[in-house]
Short mmCIF file of C-alpha atoms in Angstrom, two decimals:
data_model
loop_
_atom_site.label_atom_id
_atom_site.label_comp_id
_atom_site.label_asym_id
_atom_site.label_seq_id
_atom_site.Cartn_x
_atom_site.Cartn_y
_atom_site.Cartn_z
CA GLN A 170 68.52 75.16 63.35
CA GLN A 171 72.26 75.55 64.26
CA GLN A 172 73.22 76.57 60.46
CA VAL A 173 74.77 79.73 59.26
CA LYS A 174 74.33 80.11 55.78
CA GLN A 175 76.29 82.31 53.81
CA SER A 176 76.52 83.96 50.43
CA PRO A 177 78.11 84.33 47.75
CA GLN A 178 81.21 81.78 47.77
CA SER A 179 82.97 84.07 45.92
CA LEU A 180 82.96 87.67 45.06
CA ILE A 181 85.01 90.11 42.66
CA VAL A 182 84.77 93.59 43.40
CA GLN A 183 86.51 96.65 41.46
CA LYS A 184 88.82 98.97 43.65
CA GLY A 185 86.90 101.25 45.12
CA GLY A 186 83.46 99.16 45.02
CA ILE A 187 81.10 98.24 47.76
CA SER A 188 81.44 94.31 48.69
CA ILE A 189 78.59 92.82 50.06
CA ILE A 190 78.30 89.11 51.85
CA ASN A 191 75.15 88.00 53.50
CA CYS A 192 74.60 85.60 55.99
CA ALA A 193 71.20 83.73 57.56
CA TYR A 194 70.86 82.13 60.32
CA GLU A 195 67.61 80.06 61.90
CA ASN A 196 68.05 79.80 65.56
CA THR A 197 66.49 83.24 67.15
CA ALA A 198 68.40 82.71 70.21
CA PHE A 199 71.82 83.31 68.66
CA ASP A 200 73.15 86.03 70.62
CA TYR A 201 76.57 87.30 68.87
CA PHE A 202 77.53 87.64 65.14
CA PRO A 203 81.11 88.39 64.43
CA TRP A 204 82.79 88.76 61.04
CA TYR A 205 85.88 86.87 60.64
CA GLN A 206 88.78 87.54 58.13
CA GLN A 207 91.17 85.00 56.92
CA PHE A 208 94.00 85.90 54.67
CA PRO A 209 95.99 82.86 52.93
CA GLY A 210 97.80 80.56 54.95
CA LYS A 211 96.65 82.53 58.58
CA GLY A 212 93.99 81.78 60.87
CA PRO A 213 91.05 83.63 60.97
CA ALA A 214 90.75 87.11 62.68
CA LEU A 215 88.14 88.92 64.61
CA LEU A 216 86.96 91.80 62.01
CA ILE A 217 83.81 93.14 63.25
CA ALA A 218 80.99 92.06 65.70
CA ILE A 219 77.43 92.80 66.39
CA ARG A 220 74.49 91.64 68.97
CA PRO A 221 70.97 91.61 67.91
CA ASP A 222 69.55 94.48 69.71
CA VAL A 223 71.53 97.09 67.48
CA SER A 224 70.76 97.06 63.63
CA GLU A 225 73.96 98.45 62.26
CA LYS A 226 77.61 98.88 63.35
CA LYS A 227 80.38 100.34 61.43
CA GLU A 228 83.86 100.61 62.20
CA GLY A 229 86.18 102.04 59.45
CA ARG A 230 85.19 100.91 55.95
CA PHE A 231 83.76 97.52 57.47
CA THR A 232 79.55 97.67 58.56
CA ILE A 233 77.36 95.36 59.70
CA SER A 234 73.81 95.29 59.20
CA PHE A 235 71.64 93.38 60.96
CA ASN A 236 67.84 92.26 60.26
CA LYS A 237 66.43 90.27 62.95
CA SER A 238 62.71 89.98 61.79
CA ALA A 239 64.37 88.58 58.42
CA LYS A 240 67.18 86.39 60.35
CA GLN A 241 69.75 87.91 58.25
CA PHE A 242 73.33 90.05 58.68
CA SER A 243 75.46 91.28 56.11
CA LEU A 244 78.98 92.60 55.90
CA HIS A 245 79.29 95.39 53.57
CA ILE A 246 83.15 96.82 52.58
CA MET A 247 82.89 100.12 51.52
CA ASP A 248 85.46 101.84 49.16
CA SER A 249 87.59 97.98 48.92
CA GLN A 250 90.63 97.47 48.24
CA PRO A 251 93.25 94.99 47.02
CA GLY A 252 94.39 94.55 50.43
CA ASP A 253 90.80 93.52 51.72
CA SER A 254 91.43 90.34 49.02
CA ALA A 255 90.85 87.48 51.73
CA THR A 256 88.33 85.21 52.82
CA TYR A 257 85.55 86.25 55.19
CA PHE A 258 83.58 83.86 57.58
CA CYS A 259 79.99 85.33 59.27
CA ALA A 260 79.48 83.33 62.38
CA ALA A 261 76.63 83.04 65.38
CA SER A 262 77.10 82.32 68.77
CA PRO A 263 74.09 80.26 70.24
CA PRO A 264 73.09 80.34 73.77
CA GLY A 265 74.17 78.26 76.65
CA ASN A 266 77.82 77.97 78.42
CA THR A 267 79.54 76.72 75.80
CA GLY A 268 81.22 79.18 73.89
CA LYS A 269 80.74 78.00 70.51
CA LEU A 270 80.69 79.72 67.16
CA ILE A 271 78.95 78.19 64.10
CA PHE A 272 80.57 79.23 61.41
CA GLY A 273 79.08 80.25 57.71
CA GLN A 274 80.71 78.46 54.79
CA GLY A 275 82.91 81.54 53.88
CA THR A 276 83.43 83.77 50.89
CA THR A 277 86.19 84.36 49.03
CA LEU A 278 86.58 88.14 48.10
CA GLN A 279 89.04 89.17 45.16
CA VAL A 280 89.33 93.34 45.03
CA LYS A 281 90.58 94.19 41.52
CA PRO A 282 93.14 96.94 41.21
CA ILE B 122 104.49 87.64 71.46
CA ALA B 123 100.88 86.62 73.29
CA GLY B 124 98.79 84.35 71.05
CA ILE B 125 98.24 80.89 70.05
CA THR B 126 101.45 78.69 68.80
CA GLN B 127 100.01 75.29 67.01
CA ALA B 128 102.30 72.76 65.97
CA PRO B 129 103.40 71.27 63.43
CA THR B 130 102.37 73.69 60.43
CA SER B 131 102.00 71.15 57.88
CA GLN B 132 102.21 67.13 58.08
CA ILE B 133 101.42 64.02 55.81
CA LEU B 134 100.31 61.13 57.70
CA ALA B 135 99.91 57.33 56.72
CA ALA B 136 96.25 56.22 56.81
CA GLY B 137 95.69 54.38 60.62
CA ARG B 138 98.65 55.98 61.98
CA ARG B 139 98.23 58.37 65.61
CA MET B 140 99.04 62.13 65.36
CA THR B 141 98.82 64.44 67.96
CA LEU B 142 98.41 68.51 67.04
CA ARG B 143 99.63 70.47 69.58
CA CYS B 144 97.89 74.04 70.59
CA THR B 145 99.57 76.03 73.31
CA GLN B 146 98.28 79.53 74.15
CA ASP B 147 99.83 82.20 76.70
CA MET B 148 96.91 84.68 76.98
CA ARG B 149 95.68 82.95 80.26
CA HIS B 150 92.15 82.61 78.27
CA ASN B 151 89.97 80.00 80.03
CA ALA B 152 88.29 78.46 77.00
CA MET B 153 89.84 76.85 74.12
CA TYR B 154 88.45 74.84 70.81
CA TRP B 155 89.65 72.89 67.69
CA TYR B 156 87.80 73.76 64.40
CA ARG B 157 88.76 71.84 61.22
CA GLN B 158 88.23 74.00 57.76
CA ASP B 159 87.01 72.28 54.55
CA LEU B 160 86.36 74.27 51.36
CA GLY B 161 82.81 75.18 50.96
CA LEU B 162 82.01 74.06 55.15
CA GLY B 163 83.68 76.43 56.66
CA LEU B 164 84.68 75.98 60.11
CA ARG B 165 83.41 73.07 62.04
CA LEU B 166 83.87 72.26 65.61
CA ILE B 167 85.46 69.19 66.85
CA HIS B 168 86.00 69.52 70.35
CA TYR B 169 86.30 72.42 73.04
CA SER B 170 86.97 73.33 76.42
CA ASN B 171 85.50 75.54 78.65
CA THR B 172 88.13 75.38 81.54
CA ALA B 173 91.00 73.38 82.29
CA GLY B 174 89.70 69.77 83.49
CA THR B 175 86.88 69.82 80.95
CA THR B 176 86.02 69.23 77.57
CA GLY B 177 83.20 68.75 75.35
CA LYS B 178 82.03 67.85 71.85
CA GLY B 179 81.32 69.92 68.78
CA GLU B 180 79.63 69.15 65.67
CA VAL B 181 82.25 66.88 64.08
CA PRO B 182 83.79 65.20 67.12
CA ASP B 183 84.19 61.37 65.81
CA GLY B 184 87.71 60.10 65.16
CA TYR B 185 89.25 63.03 67.51
CA SER B 186 90.10 63.14 71.00
CA VAL B 187 91.22 65.96 73.47
CA SER B 188 92.49 66.70 76.79
CA ARG B 189 93.00 70.16 78.47
CA ALA B 190 95.50 69.33 81.60
CA ASN B 191 96.22 72.92 82.35
CA THR B 192 95.06 76.52 81.28
CA ASP B 193 97.62 76.64 78.39
CA ASP B 194 97.42 73.47 76.47
CA PHE B 195 95.00 71.83 74.52
CA PRO B 196 96.12 69.11 72.24
CA LEU B 197 93.82 67.07 69.67
CA THR B 198 94.67 63.40 69.05
CA LEU B 199 93.71 61.29 65.72
CA ALA B 200 93.71 57.81 67.20
CA SER B 201 93.63 56.35 63.72
CA ALA B 202 93.80 58.65 60.85
CA VAL B 203 91.57 58.29 57.83
CA PRO B 204 91.63 60.13 54.41
CA SER B 205 88.41 62.19 55.58
CA GLN B 206 90.45 63.94 57.90
CA THR B 207 92.69 65.59 55.41
CA SER B 208 91.92 69.12 56.67
CA VAL B 209 93.24 72.33 57.98
CA TYR B 210 92.72 72.47 61.81
CA PHE B 211 92.94 75.65 63.65
CA CYS B 212 92.94 75.77 67.42
CA ALA B 213 91.41 78.90 69.04
CA SER B 214 91.09 80.48 72.45
CA SER B 215 88.76 83.14 74.39
CA PRO B 216 89.04 84.79 77.52
CA VAL B 217 85.48 83.99 78.52
CA VAL B 218 82.83 81.56 77.50
CA GLY B 219 80.22 83.16 74.90
CA GLY B 220 82.20 83.32 71.47
CA TYR B 221 83.39 86.59 72.32
CA GLY B 222 86.86 87.27 71.69
CA TYR B 223 88.22 84.32 69.86
CA THR B 224 91.74 84.21 68.87
CA PHE B 225 92.91 81.79 66.46
CA GLY B 226 95.92 80.00 65.77
CA SER B 227 98.19 79.78 62.22
CA GLY B 228 96.51 76.39 61.68
CA THR B 229 98.09 72.90 61.03
CA ARG B 230 97.45 71.62 57.23
CA LEU B 231 97.09 67.55 57.43
CA THR B 232 96.90 65.24 54.57
CA VAL B 233 96.27 61.91 55.35
CA VAL B 234 97.44 59.03 52.62
#
Protein backbone atom coordinates (compact mmCIF):
# COMPACT_ATOMS: atom_id res chain seq x y z
CA GLN A 1 0.00 0.00 0.00
CA GLN A 2 2.89 2.35 0.70
CA GLN A 3 5.00 1.36 -2.29
CA VAL A 4 5.79 3.35 -5.38
CA LYS A 5 6.94 1.24 -8.32
CA GLN A 6 9.12 2.89 -10.95
CA SER A 7 10.12 1.73 -14.41
CA PRO A 8 12.27 1.30 -16.35
CA GLN A 9 15.36 0.76 -14.22
CA SER A 10 17.54 2.22 -16.97
CA LEU A 11 16.91 4.13 -20.17
CA ILE A 12 19.05 5.14 -23.12
CA VAL A 13 17.77 7.91 -25.40
CA GLN A 14 19.32 9.74 -28.32
CA LYS A 15 19.84 13.47 -28.08
CA GLY A 16 16.66 15.26 -29.07
CA GLY A 17 14.45 12.31 -28.23
CA ILE A 18 11.74 11.96 -25.60
CA SER A 19 12.53 10.23 -22.31
CA ILE A 20 9.60 8.67 -20.47
CA ILE A 21 9.74 7.29 -16.93
CA ASN A 22 6.71 5.72 -15.28
CA CYS A 23 5.56 5.28 -11.71
CA ALA A 24 2.62 3.47 -10.16
CA TYR A 25 1.21 3.61 -6.66
CA GLU A 26 -1.43 1.82 -4.62
CA ASN A 27 -2.41 4.22 -1.85
CA THR A 28 -5.09 6.56 -3.19
CA ALA A 29 -4.53 8.84 -0.20
CA PHE A 30 -1.13 10.02 -1.50
CA ASP A 31 -1.48 13.74 -2.05
CA TYR A 32 1.76 15.00 -3.55
CA PHE A 33 3.94 13.51 -6.29
CA PRO A 34 7.40 15.01 -6.86
CA TRP A 35 10.18 13.96 -9.21
CA TYR A 36 13.81 14.26 -8.19
CA GLN A 37 16.94 14.39 -10.34
CA GLN A 38 20.25 13.13 -9.02
CA PHE A 39 23.70 13.54 -10.57
CA PRO A 40 26.59 11.26 -9.54
CA GLY A 41 28.03 12.19 -6.16
CA LYS A 42 25.21 14.61 -5.40
CA GLY A 43 22.02 14.51 -3.45
CA PRO A 44 18.65 14.39 -5.22
CA ALA A 45 17.19 17.75 -6.23
CA LEU A 46 13.52 18.55 -6.77
CA LEU A 47 12.74 18.72 -10.48
CA ILE A 48 8.97 19.08 -10.75
CA ALA A 49 5.94 18.07 -8.67
CA ILE A 50 2.19 17.62 -9.09
CA ARG A 51 -0.90 17.23 -6.91
CA PRO A 52 -3.63 14.68 -7.73
CA ASP A 53 -6.21 17.30 -8.69
CA VAL A 54 -4.16 18.19 -11.79
CA SER A 55 -3.67 15.88 -14.79
CA GLU A 56 -0.57 17.52 -16.23
CA LYS A 57 2.12 19.96 -15.22
CA LYS A 58 4.80 21.34 -17.51
CA GLU A 59 8.00 23.17 -16.63
CA GLY A 60 10.24 23.82 -19.62
CA ARG A 61 11.15 20.49 -21.21
CA PHE A 62 9.83 18.49 -18.24
CA THR A 63 6.20 17.36 -17.99
CA ILE A 64 4.40 15.25 -15.41
CA SER A 65 1.34 13.37 -16.63
CA PHE A 66 -0.94 12.15 -13.86
CA ASN A 67 -3.66 9.50 -14.24
CA LYS A 68 -5.58 9.34 -10.98
CA SER A 69 -7.91 6.51 -12.01
CA ALA A 70 -5.00 4.30 -13.08
CA LYS A 71 -2.90 5.38 -10.08
CA GLN A 72 0.00 6.16 -12.39
CA PHE A 73 2.15 9.16 -13.15
CA SER A 74 4.99 9.71 -15.54
CA LEU A 75 7.83 12.10 -16.31
CA HIS A 76 8.39 13.16 -19.91
CA ILE A 77 11.62 14.87 -20.90
CA MET A 78 11.25 16.50 -24.29
CA ASP A 79 14.25 17.21 -26.53
CA SER A 80 16.48 15.19 -24.19
CA GLN A 81 20.03 16.50 -23.82
CA PRO A 82 23.27 14.83 -22.66
CA GLY A 83 23.13 17.11 -19.61
CA ASP A 84 19.89 15.35 -18.62
CA SER A 85 21.85 12.15 -18.02
CA ALA A 86 21.16 11.41 -14.36
CA THR A 87 19.14 9.19 -12.06
CA TYR A 88 15.50 10.14 -11.66
CA PHE A 89 13.28 9.25 -8.73
CA CYS A 90 9.55 9.56 -8.45
CA ALA A 91 8.04 9.91 -5.00
CA ALA A 92 4.71 10.19 -3.23
CA SER A 93 3.70 11.81 0.02
CA PRO A 94 1.34 9.83 2.24
CA PRO A 95 -1.29 11.69 4.24
CA GLY A 96 -0.81 12.49 7.86
CA ASN A 97 1.51 14.76 9.73
CA THR A 98 4.80 13.01 8.96
CA GLY A 99 6.36 14.78 6.00
CA LYS A 100 7.64 11.47 4.69
CA LEU A 101 8.23 10.80 1.03
CA ILE A 102 7.98 7.29 -0.42
CA PHE A 103 10.46 6.97 -3.28
CA GLY A 104 10.46 4.79 -6.35
CA GLN A 105 13.44 2.60 -7.16
CA GLY A 106 15.06 5.08 -9.54
CA THR A 107 15.75 5.24 -13.28
CA THR A 108 19.20 5.85 -14.68
CA LEU A 109 18.90 7.91 -17.87
CA GLN A 110 21.67 8.15 -20.43
CA VAL A 111 21.23 10.59 -23.29
CA LYS A 112 23.61 9.84 -26.15
CA PRO A 113 24.98 12.74 -28.20
CA ILE B 1 25.39 29.16 0.84
CA ALA B 2 22.20 27.96 2.50
CA GLY B 3 21.73 24.25 2.54
CA ILE B 4 22.56 20.99 4.27
CA THR B 5 26.02 19.94 5.32
CA GLN B 6 26.75 16.26 5.87
CA ALA B 7 29.93 14.81 7.36
CA PRO B 8 31.92 12.79 6.71
CA THR B 9 31.73 12.54 2.92
CA SER B 10 32.79 8.93 3.06
CA GLN B 11 33.89 6.44 5.67
CA ILE B 12 35.13 2.87 5.91
CA LEU B 13 34.05 1.37 9.22
CA ALA B 14 34.85 -1.91 10.91
CA ALA B 15 31.86 -4.05 11.81
CA GLY B 16 30.83 -3.63 15.42
CA ARG B 17 32.07 -0.05 15.68
CA ARG B 18 29.89 2.91 16.59
CA MET B 19 29.53 5.74 14.09
CA THR B 20 27.67 9.05 14.02
CA LEU B 21 26.81 10.71 10.73
CA ARG B 22 26.42 14.44 11.09
CA CYS B 23 23.83 16.65 9.43
CA THR B 24 23.44 20.40 9.83
CA GLN B 25 21.05 22.73 8.02
CA ASP B 26 21.04 26.52 7.99
CA MET B 27 17.60 27.10 6.47
CA ARG B 28 15.68 26.94 9.75
CA HIS B 29 13.57 24.10 8.34
CA ASN B 30 11.27 22.43 10.86
CA ALA B 31 11.43 18.90 9.46
CA MET B 32 14.52 16.75 8.89
CA TYR B 33 14.97 13.24 7.56
CA TRP B 34 17.54 10.49 7.09
CA TYR B 35 17.36 8.25 4.03
CA ARG B 36 19.58 5.46 2.81
CA GLN B 37 20.08 4.88 -0.91
CA ASP B 38 20.77 1.42 -2.25
CA LEU B 39 20.92 0.42 -5.91
CA GLY B 40 17.59 -0.90 -7.12
CA LEU B 41 15.81 0.08 -3.91
CA GLY B 42 15.70 3.85 -4.25
CA LEU B 43 15.72 5.95 -1.11
CA ARG B 44 14.27 4.51 2.06
CA LEU B 45 13.41 6.56 5.13
CA ILE B 46 15.31 5.64 8.29
CA HIS B 47 14.15 8.25 10.81
CA TYR B 48 12.55 11.64 10.70
CA SER B 49 11.90 14.64 12.92
CA ASN B 50 9.01 17.05 12.42
CA THR B 51 10.39 19.59 14.88
CA ALA B 52 13.14 19.96 17.44
CA GLY B 53 12.67 17.57 20.33
CA THR B 54 10.63 15.00 18.41
CA THR B 55 11.66 12.04 16.26
CA GLY B 56 9.92 9.17 14.52
CA LYS B 57 10.74 5.87 12.86
CA GLY B 58 10.72 5.45 9.12
CA GLU B 59 10.67 2.37 6.93
CA VAL B 60 14.06 0.91 7.96
CA PRO B 61 14.90 2.15 11.49
CA ASP B 62 16.54 -0.97 12.96
CA GLY B 63 20.17 -0.46 13.97
CA TYR B 64 19.92 3.33 13.78
CA SER B 65 19.08 6.08 16.26
CA VAL B 66 18.64 9.84 15.94
CA SER B 67 18.27 12.89 18.14
CA ARG B 68 17.02 16.40 17.48
CA ALA B 69 18.27 18.66 20.24
CA ASN B 70 17.87 21.82 18.16
CA THR B 71 16.46 22.98 14.82
CA ASP B 72 19.71 22.78 12.86
CA ASP B 73 21.29 19.44 13.76
CA PHE B 74 20.04 15.90 13.16
CA PRO B 75 22.77 13.28 13.76
CA LEU B 76 22.30 9.62 12.83
CA THR B 77 24.04 7.01 14.99
CA LEU B 78 24.86 3.41 14.15
CA ALA B 79 25.41 1.80 17.55
CA SER B 80 27.14 -1.33 16.26
CA ALA B 81 27.68 -1.27 12.50
CA VAL B 82 26.98 -4.33 10.33
CA PRO B 83 27.88 -4.92 6.66
CA SER B 84 24.22 -4.57 5.60
CA GLN B 85 24.44 -0.94 6.65
CA THR B 86 26.85 -0.28 3.78
CA SER B 87 25.01 2.40 1.83
CA VAL B 88 24.88 6.04 0.86
CA TYR B 89 23.13 8.08 3.52
CA PHE B 90 21.28 11.29 2.73
CA CYS B 91 20.03 13.86 5.16
CA ALA B 92 17.17 16.09 4.02
CA SER B 93 15.07 18.91 5.40
CA SER B 94 11.83 20.65 4.53
CA PRO B 95 10.27 23.88 5.80
CA VAL B 96 6.96 22.26 6.58
CA VAL B 97 5.65 18.80 7.23
CA GLY B 98 4.08 17.15 4.20
CA GLY B 99 6.88 16.15 1.89
CA TYR B 100 7.06 19.54 0.23
CA GLY B 101 10.24 21.38 -0.63
CA TYR B 102 12.78 18.76 0.39
CA THR B 103 16.42 19.83 0.26
CA PHE B 104 18.98 17.02 0.33
CA GLY B 105 22.58 17.02 1.47
CA SER B 106 25.35 15.58 -0.70
CA GLY B 107 25.40 12.29 1.16
CA THR B 108 27.77 10.12 3.20
CA ARG B 109 29.09 6.97 1.57
CA LEU B 110 29.54 4.39 4.32
CA THR B 111 31.24 1.03 3.87
CA VAL B 112 31.10 -1.44 6.75
CA VAL B 113 33.72 -4.19 6.51
